mmCIF file with all atom_site columns, C-alpha atoms in Angstrom:
data_model
loop_
_atom_site.group_PDB
_atom_site.id
_atom_site.type_symbol
_atom_site.label_atom_id
_atom_site.label_alt_id
_atom_site.label_comp_id
_atom_site.label_asym_id
_atom_site.label_entity_id
_atom_site.label_seq_id
_atom_site.pdbx_PDB_ins_code
_atom_site.Cartn_x
_atom_site.Cartn_y
_atom_site.Cartn_z
_atom_site.occupancy
_atom_site.B_iso_or_equiv
_atom_site.pdbx_formal_charge
_atom_site.auth_seq_id
_atom_site.auth_comp_id
_atom_site.auth_asym_id
_atom_site.auth_atom_id
_atom_site.pdbx_PDB_model_num
ATOM 1   C CA . MET A 1 1   ? 90.380  89.395  104.476 1.00 86.00 ? 147 MET A CA 1
ATOM 2   C CA . ILE A 1 2   ? 90.136  89.429  100.199 1.00 90.00 ? 148 ILE A CA 1
ATOM 3   C CA . GLY A 1 3   ? 86.687  91.293  101.273 1.00 93.00 ? 149 GLY A CA 1
ATOM 4   C CA . LEU A 1 4   ? 88.229  93.672  103.715 1.00 94.00 ? 150 LEU A CA 1
ATOM 5   C CA . VAL A 1 5   ? 90.798  94.578  100.581 1.00 93.00 ? 151 VAL A CA 1
ATOM 6   C CA . VAL A 1 6   ? 88.481  94.403  97.572  1.00 94.00 ? 152 VAL A CA 1
ATOM 7   C CA . LEU A 1 7   ? 85.394  97.132  100.571 1.00 95.00 ? 153 LEU A CA 1
ATOM 8   C CA . THR A 1 8   ? 88.117  99.597  100.951 1.00 94.00 ? 154 THR A CA 1
ATOM 9   C CA . MET A 1 9   ? 88.905  99.602  96.900  1.00 94.00 ? 155 MET A CA 1
ATOM 10  C CA . VAL A 1 10  ? 85.575  100.158 95.801  1.00 95.00 ? 156 VAL A CA 1
ATOM 11  C CA . LEU A 1 11  ? 85.472  102.564 98.793  1.00 95.00 ? 157 LEU A CA 1
ATOM 12  C CA . ALA A 1 12  ? 89.090  104.216 97.205  1.00 94.00 ? 158 ALA A CA 1
ATOM 13  C CA . THR A 1 13  ? 87.622  104.590 94.581  1.00 92.00 ? 159 THR A CA 1
ATOM 14  C CA . VAL A 1 14  ? 83.503  105.697 94.564  1.00 94.00 ? 160 VAL A CA 1
ATOM 15  C CA . LEU A 1 15  ? 84.945  108.715 97.082  1.00 94.00 ? 161 LEU A CA 1
ATOM 16  C CA . VAL A 1 16  ? 88.178  110.198 94.725  1.00 93.00 ? 162 VAL A CA 1
ATOM 17  C CA . TYR A 1 17  ? 84.158  110.100 92.362  1.00 91.00 ? 163 TYR A CA 1
ATOM 18  C CA . GLN A 1 18  ? 83.147  112.156 94.347  1.00 92.00 ? 164 GLN A CA 1
ATOM 19  C CA . ALA A 1 19  ? 85.460  114.562 95.137  1.00 91.00 ? 165 ALA A CA 1
ATOM 20  C CA . GLY A 1 20  ? 85.297  115.720 91.220  1.00 90.00 ? 166 GLY A CA 1
ATOM 21  C CA . GLY A 1 21  ? 88.055  112.863 89.995  1.00 89.00 ? 167 GLY A CA 1
ATOM 22  C CA . SER A 1 22  ? 91.537  111.962 90.234  1.00 87.00 ? 168 SER A CA 1
ATOM 23  C CA . ALA A 1 23  ? 92.529  115.101 90.502  1.00 86.00 ? 169 ALA A CA 1
ATOM 24  C CA . VAL A 1 24  ? 92.181  115.717 94.311  1.00 86.00 ? 170 VAL A CA 1
ATOM 25  C CA . VAL A 1 25  ? 94.606  114.147 97.302  1.00 89.00 ? 171 VAL A CA 1
ATOM 26  C CA . TYR A 1 26  ? 91.987  111.564 97.750  1.00 91.00 ? 172 TYR A CA 1
ATOM 27  C CA . THR A 1 27  ? 93.959  109.066 95.226  1.00 91.00 ? 173 THR A CA 1
ATOM 28  C CA . HIS A 1 28  ? 95.940  108.854 98.070  1.00 93.00 ? 174 HIS A CA 1
ATOM 29  C CA . SER A 1 29  ? 92.979  106.969 99.969  1.00 93.00 ? 175 SER A CA 1
ATOM 30  C CA . MET A 1 30  ? 93.723  103.345 97.262  1.00 95.00 ? 176 MET A CA 1
ATOM 31  C CA . TYR A 1 31  ? 96.953  102.903 98.797  1.00 96.00 ? 177 TYR A CA 1
ATOM 32  C CA . VAL A 1 32  ? 95.206  101.088 102.486 1.00 96.00 ? 178 VAL A CA 1
ATOM 33  C CA . PRO A 1 33  ? 93.805  98.216  100.351 1.00 97.00 ? 179 PRO A CA 1
ATOM 34  C CA . VAL A 1 34  ? 97.344  97.843  98.985  1.00 97.00 ? 180 VAL A CA 1
ATOM 35  C CA . VAL A 1 35  ? 98.588  98.011  101.977 1.00 97.00 ? 181 VAL A CA 1
ATOM 36  C CA . ILE A 1 36  ? 97.276  95.506  103.893 1.00 96.00 ? 182 ILE A CA 1
ATOM 37  C CA . ALA A 1 37  ? 96.995  93.658  100.751 1.00 97.00 ? 183 ALA A CA 1
ATOM 38  C CA . ALA A 1 38  ? 101.157 93.224  101.423 1.00 97.00 ? 184 ALA A CA 1
ATOM 39  C CA . ILE A 1 39  ? 100.198 92.543  104.724 1.00 96.00 ? 185 ILE A CA 1
ATOM 40  C CA . VAL A 1 40  ? 98.817  89.530  104.600 1.00 96.00 ? 186 VAL A CA 1
ATOM 41  C CA . PHE A 1 41  ? 98.540  87.901  101.263 1.00 96.00 ? 187 PHE A CA 1
ATOM 42  C CA . GLY A 1 42  ? 103.191 89.002  100.819 1.00 94.00 ? 188 GLY A CA 1
ATOM 43  C CA . LEU A 1 43  ? 103.867 90.242  98.009  1.00 95.00 ? 189 LEU A CA 1
ATOM 44  C CA . ARG A 1 44  ? 101.421 88.476  95.500  1.00 95.00 ? 190 ARG A CA 1
ATOM 45  C CA . GLY A 1 45  ? 99.007  89.982  97.666  1.00 95.00 ? 191 GLY A CA 1
ATOM 46  C CA . GLY A 1 46  ? 100.488 93.315  97.233  1.00 96.00 ? 192 GLY A CA 1
ATOM 47  C CA . LEU A 1 47  ? 101.250 93.779  93.571  1.00 97.00 ? 193 LEU A CA 1
ATOM 48  C CA . ALA A 1 48  ? 98.170  92.476  92.894  1.00 96.00 ? 194 ALA A CA 1
ATOM 49  C CA . ALA A 1 49  ? 96.286  94.524  94.854  1.00 97.00 ? 195 ALA A CA 1
ATOM 50  C CA . ALA A 1 50  ? 98.689  97.908  93.594  1.00 97.00 ? 196 ALA A CA 1
ATOM 51  C CA . ILE A 1 51  ? 97.736  96.873  89.619  1.00 96.00 ? 197 ILE A CA 1
ATOM 52  C CA . ILE A 1 52  ? 93.995  96.968  90.041  1.00 95.00 ? 198 ILE A CA 1
ATOM 53  C CA . GLY A 1 53  ? 94.243  99.694  92.203  1.00 95.00 ? 199 GLY A CA 1
ATOM 54  C CA . GLY A 1 54  ? 96.077  101.878 89.435  1.00 94.00 ? 200 GLY A CA 1
ATOM 55  C CA . LEU A 1 55  ? 93.854  100.757 86.881  1.00 94.00 ? 201 LEU A CA 1
ATOM 56  C CA . MET A 1 56  ? 90.531  101.890 89.079  1.00 93.00 ? 202 MET A CA 1
ATOM 57  C CA . LEU A 1 57  ? 92.189  105.013 89.710  1.00 92.00 ? 203 LEU A CA 1
ATOM 58  C CA . GLY A 1 58  ? 93.634  105.308 86.057  1.00 89.00 ? 204 GLY A CA 1
ATOM 59  C CA . PRO A 1 59  ? 92.306  104.298 82.948  1.00 88.00 ? 205 PRO A CA 1
ATOM 60  C CA . MET A 1 60  ? 88.980  104.199 84.167  1.00 86.00 ? 206 MET A CA 1
ATOM 61  C CA . MET A 1 61  ? 88.552  107.986 86.559  1.00 90.00 ? 207 MET A CA 1
ATOM 62  C CA . PRO A 1 62  ? 88.518  110.818 84.859  1.00 89.00 ? 208 PRO A CA 1
ATOM 63  C CA . LEU A 1 63  ? 90.829  113.766 86.005  1.00 90.00 ? 209 LEU A CA 1
ATOM 64  C CA . ASP A 1 64  ? 88.193  115.909 85.934  1.00 89.00 ? 210 ASP A CA 1
ATOM 65  C CA . VAL A 1 65  ? 84.719  114.473 86.201  1.00 88.00 ? 211 VAL A CA 1
ATOM 66  C CA . ALA A 1 66  ? 82.418  117.241 86.519  1.00 87.00 ? 212 ALA A CA 1
ATOM 67  C CA . GLY A 1 67  ? 83.728  118.267 82.719  1.00 89.00 ? 213 GLY A CA 1
ATOM 68  C CA . ASN A 1 68  ? 84.502  114.194 82.184  1.00 87.00 ? 214 ASN A CA 1
ATOM 69  C CA . GLU A 1 69  ? 87.635  115.092 80.751  1.00 88.00 ? 215 GLU A CA 1
ATOM 70  C CA . PRO A 1 70  ? 89.927  111.795 81.072  1.00 87.00 ? 216 PRO A CA 1
ATOM 71  C CA . GLN A 1 71  ? 92.982  111.793 82.858  1.00 89.00 ? 217 GLN A CA 1
ATOM 72  C CA . PRO A 1 72  ? 96.812  111.649 81.045  1.00 90.00 ? 218 PRO A CA 1
ATOM 73  C CA . LEU A 1 73  ? 98.540  108.481 80.307  1.00 91.00 ? 219 LEU A CA 1
ATOM 74  C CA . LEU A 1 74  ? 102.119 110.155 82.326  1.00 92.00 ? 220 LEU A CA 1
ATOM 75  C CA . ASN A 1 75  ? 99.235  110.745 85.957  1.00 91.00 ? 221 ASN A CA 1
ATOM 76  C CA . TRP A 1 76  ? 97.929  107.030 85.772  1.00 91.00 ? 222 TRP A CA 1
ATOM 77  C CA . LEU A 1 77  ? 100.928 104.882 85.116  1.00 93.00 ? 223 LEU A CA 1
ATOM 78  C CA . PHE A 1 78  ? 103.030 107.468 87.909  1.00 93.00 ? 224 PHE A CA 1
ATOM 79  C CA . ARG A 1 79  ? 100.061 106.858 90.221  1.00 93.00 ? 225 ARG A CA 1
ATOM 80  C CA . LEU A 1 80  ? 100.437 102.822 89.403  1.00 95.00 ? 226 LEU A CA 1
ATOM 81  C CA . ILE A 1 81  ? 104.181 102.659 89.829  1.00 96.00 ? 227 ILE A CA 1
ATOM 82  C CA . TYR A 1 82  ? 104.152 104.231 92.923  1.00 96.00 ? 228 TYR A CA 1
ATOM 83  C CA . PHE A 1 83  ? 101.192 101.406 94.513  1.00 96.00 ? 229 PHE A CA 1
ATOM 84  C CA . LEU A 1 84  ? 103.889 99.180  92.727  1.00 97.00 ? 230 LEU A CA 1
ATOM 85  C CA . MET A 1 85  ? 106.392 100.445 95.041  1.00 97.00 ? 231 MET A CA 1
ATOM 86  C CA . VAL A 1 86  ? 104.882 100.347 97.947  1.00 97.00 ? 232 VAL A CA 1
ATOM 87  C CA . ALA A 1 87  ? 103.430 97.527  97.446  1.00 97.00 ? 233 ALA A CA 1
ATOM 88  C CA . VAL A 1 88  ? 106.603 95.372  97.052  1.00 97.00 ? 234 VAL A CA 1
ATOM 89  C CA . ILE A 1 89  ? 107.997 96.994  100.117 1.00 97.00 ? 235 ILE A CA 1
ATOM 90  C CA . VAL A 1 90  ? 105.524 96.698  102.471 1.00 97.00 ? 236 VAL A CA 1
ATOM 91  C CA . GLY A 1 91  ? 105.026 92.629  100.641 1.00 96.00 ? 237 GLY A CA 1
ATOM 92  C CA . GLU A 1 92  ? 107.996 91.627  100.757 1.00 96.00 ? 238 GLU A CA 1
ATOM 93  C CA . SER A 1 93  ? 108.152 92.961  104.332 1.00 96.00 ? 239 SER A CA 1
ATOM 94  C CA . ALA A 1 94  ? 105.462 90.496  105.365 1.00 96.00 ? 240 ALA A CA 1
ATOM 95  C CA . ASP A 1 95  ? 107.334 87.969  103.730 1.00 95.00 ? 241 ASP A CA 1
ATOM 96  C CA . LEU A 1 96  ? 110.266 88.204  105.138 1.00 96.00 ? 242 LEU A CA 1
ATOM 97  C CA . ILE A 1 97  ? 109.119 88.920  108.928 1.00 96.00 ? 243 ILE A CA 1
ATOM 98  C CA . ARG A 1 98  ? 106.903 85.243  108.277 1.00 95.00 ? 244 ARG A CA 1
ATOM 99  C CA . GLN A 1 99  ? 109.614 83.405  107.412 1.00 95.00 ? 245 GLN A CA 1
ATOM 100 C CA . TYR A 1 100 ? 111.954 84.830  110.309 1.00 96.00 ? 246 TYR A CA 1
ATOM 101 C CA . ILE A 1 101 ? 109.104 83.691  112.843 1.00 95.00 ? 247 ILE A CA 1
ATOM 102 C CA . ASN A 1 102 ? 109.150 80.244  111.229 1.00 94.00 ? 248 ASN A CA 1
ATOM 103 C CA . GLN A 1 103 ? 112.740 79.594  111.275 1.00 93.00 ? 249 GLN A CA 1
ATOM 104 C CA . MET A 1 104 ? 112.402 80.735  115.290 1.00 92.00 ? 250 MET A CA 1
ATOM 105 C CA . ARG A 1 105 ? 109.351 78.879  115.474 1.00 91.00 ? 251 ARG A CA 1
ATOM 106 C CA . TRP A 1 106 ? 111.477 75.405  113.878 1.00 90.00 ? 252 TRP A CA 1
ATOM 107 C CA . ARG A 1 107 ? 114.163 76.514  116.439 1.00 90.00 ? 253 ARG A CA 1
ATOM 108 C CA . LEU A 1 108 ? 111.827 75.740  119.427 1.00 90.00 ? 254 LEU A CA 1
ATOM 109 C CA . THR A 1 109 ? 111.233 71.735  118.664 1.00 88.00 ? 255 THR A CA 1
ATOM 110 C CA . HIS A 1 110 ? 114.766 70.974  117.569 1.00 89.00 ? 256 HIS A CA 1
ATOM 111 C CA . HIS A 1 111 ? 118.349 71.045  118.902 1.00 85.00 ? 257 HIS A CA 1
ATOM 112 C CA . ALA A 1 112 ? 121.080 73.485  117.322 1.00 83.00 ? 258 ALA A CA 1
ATOM 113 C CA . VAL A 1 113 ? 123.544 71.255  116.654 1.00 86.00 ? 259 VAL A CA 1
ATOM 114 C CA . SER A 1 114 ? 121.729 68.211  115.689 1.00 86.00 ? 260 SER A CA 1
ATOM 115 C CA . GLN A 1 115 ? 118.607 69.807  113.688 1.00 85.00 ? 261 GLN A CA 1
ATOM 116 C CA . LEU A 1 116 ? 116.698 66.814  115.744 1.00 87.00 ? 262 LEU A CA 1
ATOM 117 C CA . PRO A 1 117 ? 113.543 67.094  117.386 1.00 88.00 ? 263 PRO A CA 1
ATOM 118 C CA . ASN A 1 118 ? 113.724 67.906  121.183 1.00 87.00 ? 264 ASN A CA 1
ATOM 119 C CA . ARG A 1 119 ? 112.650 67.231  124.402 1.00 82.00 ? 265 ARG A CA 1
ATOM 120 C CA . ARG A 1 120 ? 109.283 70.209  123.481 1.00 85.00 ? 266 ARG A CA 1
ATOM 121 C CA . ALA A 1 121 ? 108.690 68.199  120.448 1.00 84.00 ? 267 ALA A CA 1
ATOM 122 C CA . LEU A 1 122 ? 108.246 65.353  122.096 1.00 79.00 ? 268 LEU A CA 1
ATOM 123 C CA . HIS A 1 123 ? 106.522 66.990  124.347 1.00 78.00 ? 269 HIS A CA 1
ATOM 124 C CA . SER A 1 124 ? 103.349 68.392  122.381 1.00 80.00 ? 270 SER A CA 1
ATOM 125 C CA . ALA A 1 125 ? 103.525 65.158  119.906 1.00 79.00 ? 271 ALA A CA 1
ATOM 126 C CA . LEU A 1 126 ? 102.888 63.245  123.470 1.00 74.00 ? 272 LEU A CA 1
ATOM 127 C CA . LYS A 1 127 ? 100.240 66.117  124.179 1.00 75.00 ? 273 LYS A CA 1
ATOM 128 C CA . PRO A 1 128 ? 97.148  64.697  123.277 1.00 75.00 ? 274 PRO A CA 1
ATOM 129 C CA . PHE A 1 129 ? 97.671  61.200  124.790 1.00 67.00 ? 275 PHE A CA 1
ATOM 130 C CA . SER A 1 130 ? 97.735  62.872  128.089 1.00 67.00 ? 276 SER A CA 1
ATOM 131 C CA . LYS A 1 131 ? 94.895  62.546  131.065 1.00 65.00 ? 277 LYS A CA 1
ATOM 132 C CA . PRO A 1 132 ? 92.313  64.588  130.121 1.00 67.00 ? 278 PRO A CA 1
ATOM 133 C CA . GLY A 1 133 ? 93.076  66.909  133.835 1.00 64.00 ? 279 GLY A CA 1
ATOM 134 C CA . SER A 1 134 ? 96.212  65.229  134.123 1.00 59.00 ? 280 SER A CA 1
ATOM 135 C CA . ASN A 1 135 ? 98.628  68.808  135.016 1.00 58.00 ? 281 ASN A CA 1
ATOM 136 C CA . SER A 1 136 ? 99.139  70.909  132.133 1.00 53.00 ? 282 SER A CA 1
ATOM 137 C CA . ASP A 1 137 ? 103.332 70.381  132.421 1.00 53.00 ? 283 ASP A CA 1
ATOM 138 C CA . ARG A 1 138 ? 103.503 67.036  131.625 1.00 49.00 ? 284 ARG A CA 1
ATOM 139 C CA . ALA A 1 139 ? 102.286 65.669  128.289 1.00 44.00 ? 285 ALA A CA 1
ATOM 140 C CA . ALA A 1 140 ? 102.185 61.877  129.678 1.00 43.00 ? 286 ALA A CA 1
ATOM 141 C CA . ASN A 1 141 ? 103.294 59.825  132.496 1.00 49.00 ? 287 ASN A CA 1
ATOM 142 C CA . LEU A 1 142 ? 104.934 57.480  130.126 1.00 48.00 ? 288 LEU A CA 1
ATOM 143 C CA . TYR A 1 143 ? 108.164 59.062  129.719 1.00 48.00 ? 289 TYR A CA 1
ATOM 144 C CA . LEU A 1 144 ? 110.933 60.204  131.810 1.00 51.00 ? 290 LEU A CA 1
ATOM 145 C CA . ILE A 1 145 ? 114.177 62.170  129.935 1.00 53.00 ? 291 ILE A CA 1
ATOM 146 C CA . ASP A 1 146 ? 117.000 62.385  131.710 1.00 53.00 ? 292 ASP A CA 1
ATOM 147 C CA . ASP A 1 147 ? 119.474 65.238  130.565 1.00 56.00 ? 293 ASP A CA 1
ATOM 148 C CA . VAL A 1 148 ? 119.963 64.296  126.456 1.00 55.00 ? 294 VAL A CA 1
ATOM 149 C CA . ASP A 1 149 ? 122.934 67.195  126.641 1.00 57.00 ? 295 ASP A CA 1
ATOM 150 C CA . GLN A 1 150 ? 125.041 64.980  128.999 1.00 56.00 ? 296 GLN A CA 1
ATOM 151 C CA . ILE A 1 151 ? 124.924 61.432  127.090 1.00 50.00 ? 297 ILE A CA 1
ATOM 152 C CA . LYS A 1 152 ? 128.425 59.926  125.930 1.00 49.00 ? 298 LYS A CA 1
ATOM 153 C CA . ILE A 1 153 ? 128.287 58.006  122.908 1.00 47.00 ? 299 ILE A CA 1
#
């Protein structure tokens, strides 16, 4: 995925340069690699892509290629700030979604009250010991578990 981010950054930079410089609307194409990096690599990846993209379309990109006119500092700094804001929003959202998915996976294999592994966790742990070609609903024929919730202490 790093290759895809780098490729889209290079393509966006070439597109802006070939179109005549940063005065054209094509600078918005740099949002694509920033969003991809933020989704795949989270907040840190999005911020890194935003900074690199902002610098590629900032001081290194002329305002007008034909006249070799440099960009004013405020132009590219403002654009960089917007790239960073998009990276924060998308990257933080992606990180929160990943955290939520991991929490749901953990809850799937643990008892809500005791926080101990449940039957599904036991089933998954015993699955490597099952016979090839045996019923996929049984992890092994070595155990029988009655209703654990009905155990009285």
